Tab-separated table of C-alpha atoms in Angstrom:
chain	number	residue	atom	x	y	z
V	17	UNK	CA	-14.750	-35.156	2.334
V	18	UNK	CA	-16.896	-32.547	0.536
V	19	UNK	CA	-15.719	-28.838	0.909
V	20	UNK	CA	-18.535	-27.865	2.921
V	21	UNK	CA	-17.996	-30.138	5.496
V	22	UNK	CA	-14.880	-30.247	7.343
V	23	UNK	CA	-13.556	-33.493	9.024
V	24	UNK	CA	-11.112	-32.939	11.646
V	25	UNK	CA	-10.460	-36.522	13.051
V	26	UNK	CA	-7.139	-37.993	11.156
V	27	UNK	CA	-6.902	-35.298	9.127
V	28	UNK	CA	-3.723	-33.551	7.579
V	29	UNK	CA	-3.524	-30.239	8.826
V	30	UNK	CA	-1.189	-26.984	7.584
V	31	UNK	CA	-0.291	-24.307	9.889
V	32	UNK	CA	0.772	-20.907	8.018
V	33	UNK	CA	2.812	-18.876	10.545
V	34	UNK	CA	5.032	-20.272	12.944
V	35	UNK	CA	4.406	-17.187	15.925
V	36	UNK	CA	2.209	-16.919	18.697
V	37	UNK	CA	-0.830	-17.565	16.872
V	38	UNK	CA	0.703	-20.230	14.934
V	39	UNK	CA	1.670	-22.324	17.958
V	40	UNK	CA	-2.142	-21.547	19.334
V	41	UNK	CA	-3.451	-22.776	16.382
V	42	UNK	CA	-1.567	-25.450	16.123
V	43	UNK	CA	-1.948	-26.909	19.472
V	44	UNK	CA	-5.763	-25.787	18.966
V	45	UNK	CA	-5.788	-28.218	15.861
V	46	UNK	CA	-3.915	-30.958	18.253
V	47	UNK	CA	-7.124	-30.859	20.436
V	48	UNK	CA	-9.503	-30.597	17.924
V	49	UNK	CA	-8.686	-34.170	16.723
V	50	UNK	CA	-6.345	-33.497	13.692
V	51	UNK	CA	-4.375	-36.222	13.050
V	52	UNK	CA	-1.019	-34.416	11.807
V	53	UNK	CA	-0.173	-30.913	12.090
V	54	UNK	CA	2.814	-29.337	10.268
V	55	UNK	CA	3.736	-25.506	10.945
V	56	UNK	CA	5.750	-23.708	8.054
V	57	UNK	CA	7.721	-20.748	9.845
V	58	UNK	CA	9.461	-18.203	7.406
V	59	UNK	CA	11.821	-17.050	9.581
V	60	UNK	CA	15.178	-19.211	10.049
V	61	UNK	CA	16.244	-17.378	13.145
V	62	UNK	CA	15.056	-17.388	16.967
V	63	UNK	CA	11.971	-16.288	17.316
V	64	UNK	CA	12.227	-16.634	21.338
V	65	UNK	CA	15.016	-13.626	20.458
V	66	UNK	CA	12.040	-11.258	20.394
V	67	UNK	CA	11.901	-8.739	22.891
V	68	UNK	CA	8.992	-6.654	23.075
V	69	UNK	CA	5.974	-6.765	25.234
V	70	UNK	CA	2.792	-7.560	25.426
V	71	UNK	CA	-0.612	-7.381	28.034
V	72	UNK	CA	-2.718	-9.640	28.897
V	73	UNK	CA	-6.424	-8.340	30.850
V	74	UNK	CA	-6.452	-10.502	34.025
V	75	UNK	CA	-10.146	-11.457	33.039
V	76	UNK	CA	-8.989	-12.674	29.494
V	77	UNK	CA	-6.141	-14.083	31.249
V	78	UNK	CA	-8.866	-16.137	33.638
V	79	UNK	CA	-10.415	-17.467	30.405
V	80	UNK	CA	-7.900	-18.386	28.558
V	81	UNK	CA	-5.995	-20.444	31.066
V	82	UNK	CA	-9.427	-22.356	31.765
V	83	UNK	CA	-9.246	-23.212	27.997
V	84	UNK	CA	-5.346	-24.462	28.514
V	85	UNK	CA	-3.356	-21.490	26.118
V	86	UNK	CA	-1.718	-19.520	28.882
V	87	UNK	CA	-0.507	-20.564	32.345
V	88	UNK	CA	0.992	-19.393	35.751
V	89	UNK	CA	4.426	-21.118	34.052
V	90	UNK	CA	4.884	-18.275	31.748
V	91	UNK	CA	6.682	-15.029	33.249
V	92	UNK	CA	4.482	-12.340	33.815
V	93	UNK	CA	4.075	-8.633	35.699
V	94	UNK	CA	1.130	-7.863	37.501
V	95	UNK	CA	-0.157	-4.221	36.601
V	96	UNK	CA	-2.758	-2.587	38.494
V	97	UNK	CA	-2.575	1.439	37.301
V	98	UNK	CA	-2.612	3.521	34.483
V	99	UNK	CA	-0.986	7.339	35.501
V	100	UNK	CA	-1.513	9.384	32.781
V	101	UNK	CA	1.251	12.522	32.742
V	102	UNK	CA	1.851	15.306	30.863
V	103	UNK	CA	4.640	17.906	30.631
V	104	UNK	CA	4.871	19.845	33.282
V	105	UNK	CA	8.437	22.401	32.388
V	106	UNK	CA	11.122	20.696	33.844
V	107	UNK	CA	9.009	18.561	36.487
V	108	UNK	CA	11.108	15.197	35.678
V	109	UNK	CA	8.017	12.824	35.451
V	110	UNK	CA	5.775	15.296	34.759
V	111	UNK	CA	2.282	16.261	36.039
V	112	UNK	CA	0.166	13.083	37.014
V	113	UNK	CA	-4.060	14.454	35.574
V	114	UNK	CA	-5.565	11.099	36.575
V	115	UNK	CA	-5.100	7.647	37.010
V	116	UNK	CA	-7.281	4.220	35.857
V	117	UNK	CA	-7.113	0.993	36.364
V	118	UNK	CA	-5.036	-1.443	34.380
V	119	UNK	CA	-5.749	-5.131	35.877
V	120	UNK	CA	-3.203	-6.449	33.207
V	121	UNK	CA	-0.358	-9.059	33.007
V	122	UNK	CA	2.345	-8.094	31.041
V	123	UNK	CA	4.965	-10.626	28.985
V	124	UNK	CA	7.731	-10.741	27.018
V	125	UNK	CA	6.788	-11.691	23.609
V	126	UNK	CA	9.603	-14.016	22.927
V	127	UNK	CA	9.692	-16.031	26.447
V	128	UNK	CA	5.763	-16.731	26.285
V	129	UNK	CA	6.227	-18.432	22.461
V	130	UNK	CA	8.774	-20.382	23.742
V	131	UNK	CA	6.465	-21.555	26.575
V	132	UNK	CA	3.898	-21.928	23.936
V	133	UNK	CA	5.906	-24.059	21.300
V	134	UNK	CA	7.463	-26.215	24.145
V	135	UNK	CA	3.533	-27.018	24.921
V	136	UNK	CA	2.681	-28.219	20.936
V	137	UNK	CA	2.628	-32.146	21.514
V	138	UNK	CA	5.823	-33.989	20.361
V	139	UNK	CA	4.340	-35.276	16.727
V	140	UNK	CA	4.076	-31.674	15.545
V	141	UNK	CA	6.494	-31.027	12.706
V	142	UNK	CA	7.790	-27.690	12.771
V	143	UNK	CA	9.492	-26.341	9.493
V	144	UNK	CA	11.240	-22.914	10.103
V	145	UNK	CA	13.114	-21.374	7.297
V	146	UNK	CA	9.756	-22.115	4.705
V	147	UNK	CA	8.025	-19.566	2.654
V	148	UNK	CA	4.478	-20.158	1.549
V	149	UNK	CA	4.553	-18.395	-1.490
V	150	UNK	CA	0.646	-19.533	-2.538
V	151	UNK	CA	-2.055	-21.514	-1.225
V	152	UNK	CA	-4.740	-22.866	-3.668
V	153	UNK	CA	-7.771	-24.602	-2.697
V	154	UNK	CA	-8.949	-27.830	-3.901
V	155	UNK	CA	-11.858	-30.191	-3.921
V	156	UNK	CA	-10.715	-32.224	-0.915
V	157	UNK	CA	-8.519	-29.646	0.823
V	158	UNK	CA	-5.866	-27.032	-0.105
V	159	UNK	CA	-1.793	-26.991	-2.034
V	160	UNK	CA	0.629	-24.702	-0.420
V	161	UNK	CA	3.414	-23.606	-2.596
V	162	UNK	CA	6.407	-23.717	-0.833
V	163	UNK	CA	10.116	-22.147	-1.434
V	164	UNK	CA	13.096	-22.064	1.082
V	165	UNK	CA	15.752	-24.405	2.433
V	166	UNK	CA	13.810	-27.156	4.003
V	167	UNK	CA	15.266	-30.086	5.948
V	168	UNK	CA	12.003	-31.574	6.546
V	169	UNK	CA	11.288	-30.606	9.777
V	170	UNK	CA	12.336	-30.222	13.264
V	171	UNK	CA	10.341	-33.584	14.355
V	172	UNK	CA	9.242	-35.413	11.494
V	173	UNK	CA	10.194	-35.741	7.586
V	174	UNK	CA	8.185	-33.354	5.475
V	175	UNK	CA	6.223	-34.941	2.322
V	176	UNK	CA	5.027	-33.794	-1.123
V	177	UNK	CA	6.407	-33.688	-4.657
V	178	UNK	CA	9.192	-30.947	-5.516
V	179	UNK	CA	8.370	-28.765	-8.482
V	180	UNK	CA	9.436	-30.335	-11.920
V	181	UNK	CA	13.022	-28.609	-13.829
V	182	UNK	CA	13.055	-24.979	-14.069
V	183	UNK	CA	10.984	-23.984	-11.658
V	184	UNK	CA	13.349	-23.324	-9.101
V	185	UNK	CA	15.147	-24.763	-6.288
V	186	UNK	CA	13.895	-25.571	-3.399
V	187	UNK	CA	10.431	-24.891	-4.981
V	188	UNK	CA	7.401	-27.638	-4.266
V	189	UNK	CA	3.983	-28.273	-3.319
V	190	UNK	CA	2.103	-30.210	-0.925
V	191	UNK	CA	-1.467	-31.472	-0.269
V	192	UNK	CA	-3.286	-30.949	3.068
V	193	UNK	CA	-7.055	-31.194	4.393
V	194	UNK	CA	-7.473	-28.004	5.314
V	195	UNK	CA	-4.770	-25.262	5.930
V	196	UNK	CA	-4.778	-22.156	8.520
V	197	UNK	CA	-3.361	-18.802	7.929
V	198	UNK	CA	-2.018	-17.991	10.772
V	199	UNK	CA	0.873	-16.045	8.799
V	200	UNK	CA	0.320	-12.379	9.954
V	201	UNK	CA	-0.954	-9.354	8.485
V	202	UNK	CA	0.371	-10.245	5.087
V	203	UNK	CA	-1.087	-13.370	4.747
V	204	UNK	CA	-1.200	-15.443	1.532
V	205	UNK	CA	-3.785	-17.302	3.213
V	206	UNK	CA	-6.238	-14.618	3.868
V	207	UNK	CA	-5.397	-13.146	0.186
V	208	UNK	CA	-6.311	-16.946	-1.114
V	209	UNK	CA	-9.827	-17.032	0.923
V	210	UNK	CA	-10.376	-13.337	0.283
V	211	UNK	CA	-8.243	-11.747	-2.687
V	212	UNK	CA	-8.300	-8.424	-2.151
V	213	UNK	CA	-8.881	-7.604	1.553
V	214	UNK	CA	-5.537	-5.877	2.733
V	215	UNK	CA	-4.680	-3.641	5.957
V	216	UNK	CA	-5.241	0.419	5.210
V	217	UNK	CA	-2.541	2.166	6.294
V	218	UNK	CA	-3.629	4.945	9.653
V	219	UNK	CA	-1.418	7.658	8.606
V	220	UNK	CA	0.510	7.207	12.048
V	221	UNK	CA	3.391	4.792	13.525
V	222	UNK	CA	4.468	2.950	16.566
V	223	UNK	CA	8.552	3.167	17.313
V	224	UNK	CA	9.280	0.301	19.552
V	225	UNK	CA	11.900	-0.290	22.441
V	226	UNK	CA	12.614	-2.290	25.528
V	227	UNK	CA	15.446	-1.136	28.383
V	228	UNK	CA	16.900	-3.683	30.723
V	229	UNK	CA	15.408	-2.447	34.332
V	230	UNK	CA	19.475	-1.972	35.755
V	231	UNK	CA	19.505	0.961	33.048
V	232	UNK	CA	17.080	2.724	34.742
V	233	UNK	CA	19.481	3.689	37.255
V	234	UNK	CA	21.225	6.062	34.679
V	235	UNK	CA	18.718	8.139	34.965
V	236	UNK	CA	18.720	11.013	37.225
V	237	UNK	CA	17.538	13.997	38.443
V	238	UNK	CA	17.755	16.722	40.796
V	239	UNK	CA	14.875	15.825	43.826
V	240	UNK	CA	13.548	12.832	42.109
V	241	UNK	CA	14.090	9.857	44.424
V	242	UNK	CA	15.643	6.099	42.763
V	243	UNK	CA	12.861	4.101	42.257
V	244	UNK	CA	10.553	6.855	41.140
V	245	UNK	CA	8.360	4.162	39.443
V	246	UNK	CA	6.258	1.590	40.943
V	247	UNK	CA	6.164	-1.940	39.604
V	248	UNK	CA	2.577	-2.311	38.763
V	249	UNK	CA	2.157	1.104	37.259
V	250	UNK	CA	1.653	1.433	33.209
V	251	UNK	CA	2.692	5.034	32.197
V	252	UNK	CA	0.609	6.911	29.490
V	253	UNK	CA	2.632	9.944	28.749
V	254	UNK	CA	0.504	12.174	26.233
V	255	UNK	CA	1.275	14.906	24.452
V	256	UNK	CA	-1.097	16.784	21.318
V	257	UNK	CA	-0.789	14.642	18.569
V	258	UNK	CA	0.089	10.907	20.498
V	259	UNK	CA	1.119	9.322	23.409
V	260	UNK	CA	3.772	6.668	24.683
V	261	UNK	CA	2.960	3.247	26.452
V	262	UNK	CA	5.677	2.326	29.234
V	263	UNK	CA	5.468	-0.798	31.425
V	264	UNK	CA	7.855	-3.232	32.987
V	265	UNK	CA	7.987	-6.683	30.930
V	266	UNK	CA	9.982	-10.280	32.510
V	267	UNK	CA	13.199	-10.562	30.423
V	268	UNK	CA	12.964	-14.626	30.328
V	269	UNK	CA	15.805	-14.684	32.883
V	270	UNK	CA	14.327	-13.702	35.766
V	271	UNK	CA	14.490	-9.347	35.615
V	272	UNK	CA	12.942	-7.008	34.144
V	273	UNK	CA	12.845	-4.766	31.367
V	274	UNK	CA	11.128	-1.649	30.524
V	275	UNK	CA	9.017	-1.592	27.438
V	276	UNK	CA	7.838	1.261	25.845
V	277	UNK	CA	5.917	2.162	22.780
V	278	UNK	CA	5.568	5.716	21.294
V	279	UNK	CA	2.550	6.128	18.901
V	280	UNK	CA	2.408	9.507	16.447
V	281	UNK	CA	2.895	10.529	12.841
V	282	UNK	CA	5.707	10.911	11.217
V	283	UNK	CA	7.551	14.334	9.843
V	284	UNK	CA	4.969	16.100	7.427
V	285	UNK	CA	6.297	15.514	3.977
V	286	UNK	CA	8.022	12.571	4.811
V	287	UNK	CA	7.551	9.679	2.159
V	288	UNK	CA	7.950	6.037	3.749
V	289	UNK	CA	5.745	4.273	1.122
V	290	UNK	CA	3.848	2.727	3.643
V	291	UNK	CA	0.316	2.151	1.429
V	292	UNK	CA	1.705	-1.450	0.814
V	293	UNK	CA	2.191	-2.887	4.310
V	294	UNK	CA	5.601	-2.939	5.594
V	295	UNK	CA	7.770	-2.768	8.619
V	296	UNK	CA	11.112	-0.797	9.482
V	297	UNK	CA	13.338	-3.554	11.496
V	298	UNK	CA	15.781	-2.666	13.830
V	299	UNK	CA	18.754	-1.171	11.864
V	300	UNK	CA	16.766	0.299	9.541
V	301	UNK	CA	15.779	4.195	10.920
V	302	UNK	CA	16.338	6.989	8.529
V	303	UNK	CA	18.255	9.720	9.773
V	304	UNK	CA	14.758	11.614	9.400
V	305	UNK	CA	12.746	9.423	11.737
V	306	UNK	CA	15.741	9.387	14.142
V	307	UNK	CA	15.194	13.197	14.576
V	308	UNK	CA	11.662	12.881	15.275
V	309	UNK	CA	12.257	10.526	17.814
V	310	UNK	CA	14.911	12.400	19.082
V	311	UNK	CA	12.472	15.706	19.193
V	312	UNK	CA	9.025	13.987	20.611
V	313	UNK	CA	11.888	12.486	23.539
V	314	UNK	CA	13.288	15.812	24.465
V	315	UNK	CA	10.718	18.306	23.752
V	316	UNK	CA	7.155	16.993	24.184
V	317	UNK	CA	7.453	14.089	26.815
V	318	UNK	CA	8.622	14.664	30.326
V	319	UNK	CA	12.318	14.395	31.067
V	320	UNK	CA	12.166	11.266	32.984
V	321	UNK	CA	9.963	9.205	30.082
V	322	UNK	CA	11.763	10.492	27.658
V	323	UNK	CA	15.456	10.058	28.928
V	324	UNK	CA	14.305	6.421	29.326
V	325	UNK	CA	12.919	5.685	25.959
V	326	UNK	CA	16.770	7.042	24.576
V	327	UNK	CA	18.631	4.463	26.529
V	328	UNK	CA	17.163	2.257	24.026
V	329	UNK	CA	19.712	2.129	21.231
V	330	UNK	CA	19.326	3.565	17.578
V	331	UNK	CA	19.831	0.087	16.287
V	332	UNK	CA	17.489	-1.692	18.827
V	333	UNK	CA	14.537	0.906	17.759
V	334	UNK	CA	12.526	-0.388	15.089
V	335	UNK	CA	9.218	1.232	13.857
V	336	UNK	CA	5.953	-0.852	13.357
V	337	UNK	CA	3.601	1.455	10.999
V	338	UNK	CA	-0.263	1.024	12.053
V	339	UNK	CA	-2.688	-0.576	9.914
V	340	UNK	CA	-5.768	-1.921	10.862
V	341	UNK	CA	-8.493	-4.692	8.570
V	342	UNK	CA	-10.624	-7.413	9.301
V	343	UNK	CA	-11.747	-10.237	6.598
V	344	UNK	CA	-15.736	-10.437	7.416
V	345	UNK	CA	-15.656	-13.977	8.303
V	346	UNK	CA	-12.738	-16.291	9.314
V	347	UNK	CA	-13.770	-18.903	7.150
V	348	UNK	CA	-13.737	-20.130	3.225
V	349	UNK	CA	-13.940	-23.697	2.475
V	350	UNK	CA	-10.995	-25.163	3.889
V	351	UNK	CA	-8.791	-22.268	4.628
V	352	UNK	CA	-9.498	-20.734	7.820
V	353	UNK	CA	-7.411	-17.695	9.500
V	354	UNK	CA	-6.428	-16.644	12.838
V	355	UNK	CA	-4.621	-14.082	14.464
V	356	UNK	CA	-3.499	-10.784	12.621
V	357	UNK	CA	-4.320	-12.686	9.329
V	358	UNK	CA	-7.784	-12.317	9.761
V	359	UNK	CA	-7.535	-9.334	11.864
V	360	UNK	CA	-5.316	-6.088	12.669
V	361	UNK	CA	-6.633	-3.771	15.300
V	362	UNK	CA	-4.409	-1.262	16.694
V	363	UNK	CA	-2.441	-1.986	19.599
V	364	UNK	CA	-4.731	0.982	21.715
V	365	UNK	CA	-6.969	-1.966	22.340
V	366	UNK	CA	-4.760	-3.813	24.489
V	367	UNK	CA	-5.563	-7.563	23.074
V	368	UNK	CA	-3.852	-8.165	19.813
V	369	UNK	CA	-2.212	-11.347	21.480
V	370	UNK	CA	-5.751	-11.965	23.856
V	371	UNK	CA	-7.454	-12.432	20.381
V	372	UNK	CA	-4.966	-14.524	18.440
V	373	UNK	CA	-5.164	-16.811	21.778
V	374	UNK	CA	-9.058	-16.344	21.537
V	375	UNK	CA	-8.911	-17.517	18.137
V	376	UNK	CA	-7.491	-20.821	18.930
V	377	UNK	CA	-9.645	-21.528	21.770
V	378	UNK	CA	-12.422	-20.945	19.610
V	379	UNK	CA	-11.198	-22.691	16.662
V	380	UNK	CA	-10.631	-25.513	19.129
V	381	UNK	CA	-14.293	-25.753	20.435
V	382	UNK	CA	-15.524	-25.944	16.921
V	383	UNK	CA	-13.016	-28.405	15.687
V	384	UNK	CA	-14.271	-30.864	18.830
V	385	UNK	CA	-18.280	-30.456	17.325
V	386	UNK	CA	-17.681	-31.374	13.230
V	387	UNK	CA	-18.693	-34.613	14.359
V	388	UNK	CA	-22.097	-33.417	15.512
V	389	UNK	CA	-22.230	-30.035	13.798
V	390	UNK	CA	-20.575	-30.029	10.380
V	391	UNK	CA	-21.294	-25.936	10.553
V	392	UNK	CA	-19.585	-25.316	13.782
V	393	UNK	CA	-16.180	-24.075	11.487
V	394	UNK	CA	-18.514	-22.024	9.856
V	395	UNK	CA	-19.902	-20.923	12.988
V	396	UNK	CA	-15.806	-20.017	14.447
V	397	UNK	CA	-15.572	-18.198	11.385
V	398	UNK	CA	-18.917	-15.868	11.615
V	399	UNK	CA	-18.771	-15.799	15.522
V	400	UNK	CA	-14.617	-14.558	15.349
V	401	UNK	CA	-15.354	-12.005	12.590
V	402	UNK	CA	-17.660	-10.454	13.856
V	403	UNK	CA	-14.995	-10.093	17.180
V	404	UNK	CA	-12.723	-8.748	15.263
V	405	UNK	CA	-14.777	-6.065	13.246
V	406	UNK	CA	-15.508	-4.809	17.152
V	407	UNK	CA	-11.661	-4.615	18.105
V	408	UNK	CA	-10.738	-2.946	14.421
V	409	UNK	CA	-13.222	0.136	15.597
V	410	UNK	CA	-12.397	0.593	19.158
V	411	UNK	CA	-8.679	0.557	17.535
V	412	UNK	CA	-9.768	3.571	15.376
V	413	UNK	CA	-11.699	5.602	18.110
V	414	UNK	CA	-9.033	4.659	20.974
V	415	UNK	CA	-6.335	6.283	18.042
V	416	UNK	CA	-8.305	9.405	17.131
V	417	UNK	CA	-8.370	9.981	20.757
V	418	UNK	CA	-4.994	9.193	21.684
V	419	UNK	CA	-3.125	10.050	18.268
V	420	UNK	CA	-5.423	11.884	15.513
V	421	UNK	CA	-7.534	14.168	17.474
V	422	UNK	CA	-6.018	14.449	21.041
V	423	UNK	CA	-7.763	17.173	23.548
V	424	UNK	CA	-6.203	19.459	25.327
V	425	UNK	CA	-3.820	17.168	27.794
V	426	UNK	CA	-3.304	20.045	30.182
V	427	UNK	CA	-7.065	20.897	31.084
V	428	UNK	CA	-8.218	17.490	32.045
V	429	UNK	CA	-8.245	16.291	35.531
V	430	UNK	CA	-9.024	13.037	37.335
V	431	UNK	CA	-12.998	13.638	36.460
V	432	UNK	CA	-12.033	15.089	32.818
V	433	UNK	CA	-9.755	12.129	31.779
V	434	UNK	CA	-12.283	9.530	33.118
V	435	UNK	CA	-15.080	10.552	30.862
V	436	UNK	CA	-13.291	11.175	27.781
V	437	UNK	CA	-11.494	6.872	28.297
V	438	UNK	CA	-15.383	5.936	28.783
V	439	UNK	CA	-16.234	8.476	25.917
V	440	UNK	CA	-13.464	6.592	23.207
V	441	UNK	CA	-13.688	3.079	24.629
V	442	UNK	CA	-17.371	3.138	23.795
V	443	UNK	CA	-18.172	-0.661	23.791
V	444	UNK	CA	-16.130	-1.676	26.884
V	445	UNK	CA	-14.335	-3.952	24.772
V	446	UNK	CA	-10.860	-2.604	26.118
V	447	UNK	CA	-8.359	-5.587	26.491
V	448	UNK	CA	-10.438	-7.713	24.612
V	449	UNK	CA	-14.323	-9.000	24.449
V	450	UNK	CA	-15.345	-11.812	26.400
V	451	UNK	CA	-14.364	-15.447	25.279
V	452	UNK	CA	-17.856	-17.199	24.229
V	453	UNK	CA	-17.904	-20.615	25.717
């Protein structure tokens, strides 16, 4: 097999990355005719654990269950509405200016990769627990250094040669005929294919949260009925300088939660060293973030909104700083990426998980015509780049509107807030471009 030309049927394939776009991808290489796929998960824990949510654009959601990646088997909430409200004194939810429509299902990022895994066909060997320290290509394929316990495998043994002494414990390589990255937005697959391209760093962050629905009942307020908040509503609460996301999520046990996401910078002054890309877990927010949080909650949101965001605990909270890249094709011999390896647009968009999905349908389509059309990886890679180059800038104009350069909240109306949406969204790629056959 010559580099240039990639031959799916029987071959040995590696999947990076072990999340949503790892199971896509793997189940994409599955279809596409590979004849073993191993996954190599870092994480050792649950990743069904994970709580927060996600949307999916009911016309994405159309396409991508014709190609087989999501179905009406995985929990969802229907949303219809966005109601955009700002503070309005002590007005609990605050004044509504405008409302647009939000045809969206929503889902709990940990129940719908559990529904994803439990589709990957029995023969996949999934190795959580496994860092892929390197990846190096070769003439006939690619070698993935590899360090962490390692029992082989949840459903086969693993194979390769173990480093010789001194190198290590634990520490080996292994052979495979082509590799994907689908290992996130610090991905030592995409730094293999394209050394050097890395996520910039926005200047702004994201603090995260989920409340179980029954909370919501703490809440109260003089003259503001129980139930104040419809089902199929998505709140935009917006205040000069950012915004929070709140919609209701399925739990994975039949209720609901309410997940929220607050987007704006933190404290002037404040020094988080977040150039190199990073992450702040839950557990791990400084006293000084805490009082920003606590501050944008009481003093700039609307009572309600914010009261609801604080019945998420300090230690649940965890703060996802915003980055955004794209490598300029998702291709390079045999390494190819997927997901937020090849691509980090801001979550404004709506379709971070809609393009990691898209990925794998697409990946799957050209892995089915090597036979007939040796370019058609090249083609996934071109085709997929240049989809991602269009999400990275409606990410950056959807954030100077919403975060970096807000207008005046309080003088738009219904007619006001329609054309400046139209005005930022620009392409009309909101929730995600259209799936190419």
């Amino acid at each position: 097999m010559s580099r240039d030309r990639i031959r799916i049927a029987g071959a040995d394939v590696a999947v990076v990355g072990g999340s949503i776009a790892g199971c896509a991808t793997a189940l994409a290489a599955h279809r596409g005719g590979a004849g073993r796929v191993t996954v190599f998960e870092r994480t050792a824990g649950h990743l069904a654990d994970r709580g927060v949510g996600l949307a999916v654009h009911n016309a994405r959601y159309a396409e991508l269950a014709s190609a087989g990646y999501l179905d009406t088997g995985m929990p969802w909430v229907q949303l219809t509405t966005r109601r955009w409200y700002v503070r309005d004194g002590a007005a609990p939810l605050g004044r509504e200016i405008g409302t647009l429509p939000f045809p969206f299902r929503s889902y709990c990022w940990g129940p719908l990769w559990r529904e994803l895994r439990r589709r990957l066909p029995e023969e996949t060997v999934f190795r959580p627990g496994v860092r892929v320290d390197a990846v190096a290509e070769t003439a006939d394929g690619a070698t993935l250094r590899l360090d962490g316990a390692d029992d082989g495998g949840e459903s086969a043994a693993g194979h390769g040669e173990r480093y010789g002494p001194g190198s290590g414990s634990g520490r080996r390589s292994e052979h495979f005929d082509l590799v994907i990255g689908a290992d996130g937005y610090r991905s030592v697959v995409r730094e293999a294919a394209f050394p050097g391209v890395r996520p910039d760093y926005a200047g702004y962050l994201a603090w995260r949260g989920a409340v179980p629905a029954e909370r919501l009942t703490e809440l109260r307020f003089p003259g503001l009925p129980a139930g104040p908040w419809a089902e199929e509503d998505c709140v935009y609460g917006v205040f000069d300088g950012g915004h929070v996301i709140i919609y209701r999520i399925p739990d994975g046990a039949g209720g609901h939660r309410a997940n929220w996401v607050l987007y704006t910078a933190p404290p002037a002054g404040l020094d988080l060293g977040l150039d190199t890309p990073t992450s702040l877990p839950p557990g791990t927010l400084t006293d000084a973030l805490h009082a920003h949080f606590a501050y944008v909650t009481d003093e700039l949101l609307p009572p309600y909104w914010g009261g609801l965001m604080r019945l998420t605990p300090r230690h649940e909270l965890f703060i996802q700083p915003m980055y955004d890249f794209t490598a300029a094709r998702y291709t390079a011999g045999r390494l190819l990426l997927a997901g937020d390896a090849a691509t980090v647009a801001r979550p404004h968009t709506g379709a971070g998980a809609v393009k990691a999905l898209q990925d794998a349908a697409a990946l799957e389509a050209a892995l089915r015509a090597t036979p007939e059309r040796p370019d058609a990886a090249a083609g996934y890679g071109a085709e997929r780049g240049a989809a991602g180059r269009t999400m990275v800038e409606l990410g950056r104009r959807l954030g100077r509107f919403l975060v970096q350069d807000t207008p005046d909240w309080r003088t738009l109306d219904q007619a006001g807030l329609t054309a400046a949406w139209a005005a930022a969204d620009g392409s009309g790629s909101f929730g995600g471009r259209e799936l190419k056959s």
